[in-house]
Amino acid sequence: VARLPQITPTLLAVAALGGLESAGHREGDQGLDLRATLHLKDHGEVVVEQSFDGSGVSVQAALHLLAFSSLALNSSLADVELESVEVEMVRSAQVRLAQVVGAYAERTSARPGETVPVQVELVAHGGEQLRRRILVELPEDLDEGAYFLLLGDGLSADAARMLVEPAAPVNFRQLLRMLRSLHSRRELVVLGLVRDSGLVLDGEVLPRLPGSVRSLWSSAAAGGAQPLQLAIARKQVEPMNLPMTGMARVDLEIRRPSGQR
């Protein structure tokens, strides 16, 4: 209707609220699933999916759409033209959110490249105890020693991922990659973490660098490089049939066969 990028995210949020009201949306505890697709000229599609449960879910969904579209459309990294947008919202009469309360591996010692069964324990909104068994694949290039798993809903996992590897985008390509990497509460995300000696430089993560290479990069960057204490060795995503919240940690010990290092 109007090419006004500064207010487009607000218009999207207001339109989303209006759509819910016109469809007979009522306040109170309930669930809401949001899916929005932004078609950007010369940059393809950017999709956001998220679930909201409890009271005030319509406002939560509208604010989430506002924040996401503001990042995509009002970035100082590029001039972006929005060609079209599609928003779909599906309401549930009940709260569906389950709490992740714990997780454990069926064995705590493993070799690189193996698959380790992990049990994830959840408590549903009504108090029912749930359990999900997943098979976690280990990278083949792991060194001996500690390997950590963080398991949780996609929203919490994204926050943890950005704390572990705080690579702020410095160009629009990196920003799009970040937006397209975001996950939903309907996804169980497993992050495999190792102690690391990598760097973040110019918005890119350079994990698991040898000490000599790390020193060279740090010197060349003249202080612009940020050291990493941990790195994500593998990310695994499992779809769930209900939204979740919370995270759990599982510790593994990696051992290589005799004669291999």
CSV table of C-alpha atoms in Angstrom, one decimal:
chain,number,residue,atom,x,y,z
A,1,VAL,CA,0.0,0.0,0.0
A,2,ALA,CA,2.8,2.4,0.9
A,3,ARG,CA,6.6,2.1,0.7
A,4,LEU,CA,7.4,3.2,4.2
A,5,PRO,CA,10.0,0.7,5.6
A,6,GLN,CA,10.2,2.5,8.9
A,7,ILE,CA,6.5,1.8,9.8
A,8,THR,CA,6.0,-1.4,7.8
A,9,PRO,CA,6.8,-3.7,10.8
A,10,THR,CA,4.2,-1.7,12.9
A,11,LEU,CA,1.6,-2.0,10.2
A,12,LEU,CA,2.2,-5.8,10.0
A,13,ALA,CA,1.8,-6.1,13.8
A,14,VAL,CA,-1.4,-4.1,13.8
A,15,ALA,CA,-2.8,-6.1,10.9
A,16,ALA,CA,-2.0,-9.3,12.7
A,17,LEU,CA,-3.9,-8.1,15.8
A,18,GLY,CA,-6.8,-6.9,13.7
A,19,GLY,CA,-7.0,-10.3,11.9
A,20,LEU,CA,-7.2,-12.1,15.2
A,21,GLU,CA,-10.0,-9.8,16.5
A,22,SER,CA,-12.0,-10.2,13.2
A,23,ALA,CA,-11.7,-14.0,13.5
A,24,GLY,CA,-13.4,-14.0,16.9
A,25,HIS,CA,-10.2,-14.1,19.0
A,26,ARG,CA,-10.9,-14.1,22.7
A,27,GLU,CA,-8.6,-13.3,25.6
A,28,GLY,CA,-7.6,-15.9,28.3
A,29,ASP,CA,-5.2,-18.8,28.4
A,30,GLN,CA,-4.8,-20.4,25.0
A,31,GLY,CA,-2.2,-21.2,22.3
A,32,LEU,CA,-1.3,-19.6,19.0
A,33,ASP,CA,1.0,-20.6,16.2
A,34,LEU,CA,2.4,-17.9,14.0
A,35,ARG,CA,4.0,-18.3,10.5
A,36,ALA,CA,5.0,-15.3,8.4
A,37,THR,CA,6.8,-15.2,5.1
A,38,LEU,CA,8.5,-12.0,3.9
A,39,HIS,CA,9.3,-11.9,0.2
A,40,LEU,CA,12.3,-9.5,-0.2
A,41,LYS,CA,13.3,-8.2,-3.6
A,42,ASP,CA,16.6,-9.7,-4.7
A,43,HIS,CA,17.0,-11.6,-1.4
A,44,GLY,CA,14.3,-14.3,-1.6
A,45,GLU,CA,12.1,-15.4,1.3
A,46,VAL,CA,12.6,-15.1,5.0
A,47,VAL,CA,10.2,-17.1,7.2
A,48,VAL,CA,9.5,-16.8,10.9
A,49,GLU,CA,7.6,-19.5,12.8
A,50,GLN,CA,6.8,-19.4,16.5
A,51,SER,CA,4.3,-20.7,19.1
A,52,PHE,CA,2.8,-18.8,22.0
A,53,ASP,CA,0.9,-20.1,25.0
A,54,GLY,CA,-0.8,-18.6,28.0
A,55,SER,CA,-2.5,-15.2,28.3
A,56,GLY,CA,-2.0,-12.3,25.9
A,57,VAL,CA,-0.7,-14.6,23.1
A,58,SER,CA,-2.1,-12.2,20.4
A,59,VAL,CA,0.1,-9.3,21.7
A,60,GLN,CA,3.1,-11.7,22.0
A,61,ALA,CA,2.7,-12.9,18.4
A,62,ALA,CA,2.3,-9.3,17.1
A,63,LEU,CA,5.4,-8.1,19.0
A,64,HIS,CA,7.4,-11.1,17.7
A,65,LEU,CA,6.3,-10.3,14.1
A,66,LEU,CA,7.2,-6.6,14.7
A,67,ALA,CA,10.7,-7.4,16.0
A,68,PHE,CA,11.5,-10.0,13.3
A,69,SER,CA,10.3,-7.8,10.4
A,70,SER,CA,12.1,-4.7,11.8
A,71,LEU,CA,15.4,-6.7,11.7
A,72,ALA,CA,14.7,-7.8,8.1
A,73,LEU,CA,13.4,-4.5,6.7
A,74,ASN,CA,15.0,-1.7,8.7
A,75,SER,CA,18.6,-2.9,8.8
A,76,SER,CA,21.4,-0.3,8.3
A,77,LEU,CA,23.3,-3.0,6.4
A,78,ALA,CA,21.2,-2.7,3.2
A,79,ASP,CA,18.2,-1.0,1.6
A,80,VAL,CA,15.5,-3.7,1.4
A,81,GLU,CA,12.3,-3.7,-0.6
A,82,LEU,CA,9.4,-5.9,0.7
A,83,GLU,CA,7.5,-7.3,-2.3
A,84,SER,CA,4.8,-9.1,-0.3
A,85,VAL,CA,4.1,-10.8,3.1
A,86,GLU,CA,1.9,-13.7,4.1
A,87,VAL,CA,0.9,-14.2,7.7
A,88,GLU,CA,-0.9,-17.3,9.0
A,89,MET,CA,-2.0,-17.7,12.6
A,90,VAL,CA,-3.7,-20.8,14.1
A,91,ARG,CA,-5.4,-20.6,17.5
A,92,SER,CA,-5.7,-23.4,20.0
A,93,ALA,CA,-8.3,-23.2,22.8
A,94,GLN,CA,-5.9,-24.7,25.3
A,95,VAL,CA,-2.4,-24.1,26.5
A,96,ARG,CA,-0.1,-26.7,25.0
A,97,LEU,CA,3.3,-25.7,26.4
A,98,ALA,CA,5.5,-28.4,28.0
A,99,GLN,CA,8.4,-27.8,30.3
A,100,VAL,CA,11.8,-29.5,29.6
A,101,VAL,CA,12.8,-30.7,33.1
A,102,GLY,CA,15.7,-33.0,32.4
A,103,ALA,CA,17.6,-35.2,30.0
A,104,TYR,CA,20.1,-38.1,30.3
A,105,ALA,CA,22.1,-40.2,27.9
A,106,GLU,CA,21.7,-44.0,27.9
A,107,ARG,CA,25.5,-44.1,28.0
A,108,THR,CA,27.9,-41.4,29.0
A,109,SER,CA,31.0,-42.6,27.1
A,110,ALA,CA,31.1,-42.7,23.3
A,111,ARG,CA,33.4,-42.6,20.4
A,112,PRO,CA,33.5,-39.9,17.7
A,113,GLY,CA,30.9,-40.6,14.9
A,114,GLU,CA,28.7,-42.7,17.1
A,115,THR,CA,25.0,-42.3,17.8
A,116,VAL,CA,24.0,-41.8,21.5
A,117,PRO,CA,20.4,-42.4,22.6
A,118,VAL,CA,19.2,-39.5,24.9
A,119,GLN,CA,16.0,-39.4,26.9
A,120,VAL,CA,14.4,-36.0,27.3
A,121,GLU,CA,11.9,-35.6,30.1
A,122,LEU,CA,9.0,-33.0,29.9
A,123,VAL,CA,6.0,-32.0,32.0
A,124,ALA,CA,2.9,-31.0,30.0
A,125,HIS,CA,0.8,-28.0,31.0
A,126,GLY,CA,-1.7,-30.2,32.9
A,127,GLY,CA,1.1,-32.0,34.9
A,128,GLU,CA,1.4,-35.1,32.7
A,129,GLN,CA,4.9,-36.4,32.5
A,130,LEU,CA,6.2,-37.0,29.0
A,131,ARG,CA,9.4,-38.6,27.6
A,132,ARG,CA,11.0,-38.3,24.2
A,133,ARG,CA,13.9,-40.6,23.1
A,134,ILE,CA,16.2,-39.1,20.4
A,135,LEU,CA,19.3,-40.3,18.7
A,136,VAL,CA,22.1,-37.8,18.9
A,137,GLU,CA,24.8,-38.0,16.3
A,138,LEU,CA,28.4,-37.2,17.3
A,139,PRO,CA,30.8,-35.5,15.0
A,140,GLU,CA,33.6,-37.8,13.6
A,141,ASP,CA,36.4,-35.3,14.3
A,142,LEU,CA,35.9,-34.9,18.0
A,143,ASP,CA,39.0,-35.0,20.3
A,144,GLU,CA,39.1,-37.1,23.4
A,145,GLY,CA,37.6,-35.4,26.5
A,146,ALA,CA,34.4,-33.6,27.5
A,147,TYR,CA,31.5,-33.1,25.1
A,148,PHE,CA,28.4,-31.2,26.3
A,149,LEU,CA,24.9,-31.4,24.9
A,150,LEU,CA,22.4,-28.6,25.4
A,151,LEU,CA,18.8,-29.7,24.6
A,152,GLY,CA,15.8,-27.5,24.6
A,153,ASP,CA,13.1,-25.6,22.7
A,154,GLY,CA,14.2,-23.7,19.6
A,155,LEU,CA,13.8,-20.2,21.2
A,156,SER,CA,16.0,-21.1,24.2
A,157,ALA,CA,18.5,-22.9,22.0
A,158,ASP,CA,18.8,-19.8,19.8
A,159,ALA,CA,19.6,-17.6,22.8
A,160,ALA,CA,22.2,-20.1,24.0
A,161,ARG,CA,23.7,-20.4,20.5
A,162,MET,CA,24.2,-16.6,20.3
A,163,LEU,CA,25.8,-16.5,23.8
A,164,VAL,CA,28.3,-19.3,22.8
A,165,GLU,CA,29.1,-17.8,19.4
A,166,PRO,CA,28.3,-14.1,19.7
A,167,ALA,CA,28.8,-13.2,16.0
A,168,ALA,CA,26.9,-10.0,15.3
A,169,PRO,CA,26.2,-9.6,11.6
A,170,VAL,CA,28.3,-7.0,9.8
A,171,ASN,CA,26.7,-7.4,6.4
A,172,PHE,CA,23.2,-8.2,5.1
A,173,ARG,CA,24.1,-11.7,3.9
A,174,GLN,CA,25.1,-12.5,7.5
A,175,LEU,CA,21.9,-11.0,8.9
A,176,LEU,CA,19.7,-13.1,6.5
A,177,ARG,CA,21.6,-16.2,7.5
A,178,MET,CA,21.0,-15.4,11.2
A,179,LEU,CA,17.3,-14.8,10.6
A,180,ARG,CA,16.9,-18.0,8.6
A,181,SER,CA,18.6,-20.0,11.4
A,182,LEU,CA,16.1,-19.1,14.1
A,183,HIS,CA,14.0,-22.0,15.5
A,184,SER,CA,10.5,-22.5,16.9
A,185,ARG,CA,9.3,-23.7,20.3
A,186,ARG,CA,8.0,-26.7,18.4
A,187,GLU,CA,11.5,-27.8,17.6
A,188,LEU,CA,13.8,-29.7,20.0
A,189,VAL,CA,17.3,-28.4,19.3
A,190,VAL,CA,20.4,-30.2,20.4
A,191,LEU,CA,23.6,-28.3,20.5
A,192,GLY,CA,26.9,-30.3,20.8
A,193,LEU,CA,29.5,-28.1,22.5
A,194,VAL,CA,33.3,-28.5,22.9
A,195,ARG,CA,35.8,-26.4,24.7
A,196,ASP,CA,37.3,-24.2,22.0
A,197,SER,CA,40.2,-21.9,21.0
A,198,GLY,CA,38.4,-20.2,18.1
A,199,LEU,CA,37.5,-16.6,17.3
A,200,VAL,CA,34.7,-14.4,16.1
A,201,LEU,CA,35.9,-12.0,13.4
A,202,ASP,CA,33.9,-9.7,11.2
A,203,GLY,CA,30.6,-11.5,12.0
A,204,GLU,CA,32.0,-14.9,11.2
A,205,VAL,CA,32.8,-17.8,13.6
A,206,LEU,CA,36.2,-19.4,13.2
A,207,PRO,CA,36.0,-22.4,15.5
A,208,ARG,CA,38.6,-24.8,16.8
A,209,LEU,CA,41.7,-23.0,15.5
A,210,PRO,CA,45.2,-24.2,16.3
A,211,GLY,CA,47.0,-21.9,18.8
A,212,SER,CA,49.4,-20.5,16.2
A,213,VAL,CA,46.6,-19.7,13.7
A,214,ARG,CA,44.5,-18.1,16.4
A,215,SER,CA,47.5,-15.8,17.4
A,216,LEU,CA,48.0,-14.8,13.8
A,217,TRP,CA,44.3,-13.9,13.3
A,218,SER,CA,44.2,-12.0,16.6
A,219,SER,CA,47.2,-9.9,15.7
A,220,ALA,CA,46.0,-9.2,12.2
A,221,ALA,CA,42.6,-8.1,13.5
A,222,ALA,CA,44.2,-5.5,15.7
A,223,GLY,CA,41.9,-6.3,18.6
A,224,GLY,CA,38.7,-6.7,16.5
A,225,ALA,CA,38.7,-10.5,17.1
A,226,GLN,CA,36.7,-12.0,20.0
A,227,PRO,CA,38.0,-15.2,21.5
A,228,LEU,CA,35.7,-18.2,22.0
A,229,GLN,CA,35.6,-20.4,25.1
A,230,LEU,CA,33.1,-22.9,23.6
A,231,ALA,CA,32.1,-23.9,20.0
A,232,ILE,CA,29.1,-25.6,18.6
A,233,ALA,CA,30.5,-28.8,17.0
A,234,ARG,CA,27.0,-30.0,15.8
A,235,LYS,CA,23.4,-28.8,15.8
A,236,GLN,CA,20.5,-31.3,15.5
A,237,VAL,CA,16.8,-30.4,15.2
A,238,GLU,CA,13.9,-32.7,16.1
A,239,PRO,CA,10.3,-31.7,15.3
A,240,MET,CA,7.9,-31.9,18.2
A,241,ASN,CA,4.1,-32.2,18.2
A,242,LEU,CA,3.7,-29.5,21.0
A,243,PRO,CA,5.5,-26.3,21.9
A,244,MET,CA,8.2,-26.5,24.7
A,245,THR,CA,10.2,-24.3,27.0
A,246,GLY,CA,13.4,-24.8,28.9
A,247,MET,CA,16.7,-26.5,28.4
A,248,ALA,CA,18.7,-29.4,29.9
A,249,ARG,CA,22.4,-30.4,29.8
A,250,VAL,CA,24.0,-33.8,29.2
A,251,ASP,CA,27.7,-34.4,29.7
A,252,LEU,CA,29.5,-37.0,27.6
A,253,GLU,CA,33.1,-38.3,27.6
A,254,ILE,CA,34.6,-38.9,24.2
A,255,ARG,CA,37.1,-41.7,23.9
A,256,ARG,CA,38.9,-42.8,20.8
A,257,PRO,CA,39.9,-46.4,20.1
A,258,SER,CA,43.4,-47.4,21.2
A,259,GLY,CA,46.0,-46.2,18.7
A,260,GLN,CA,43.8,-43.3,17.5
A,261,ARG,CA,44.3,-39.7,18.6
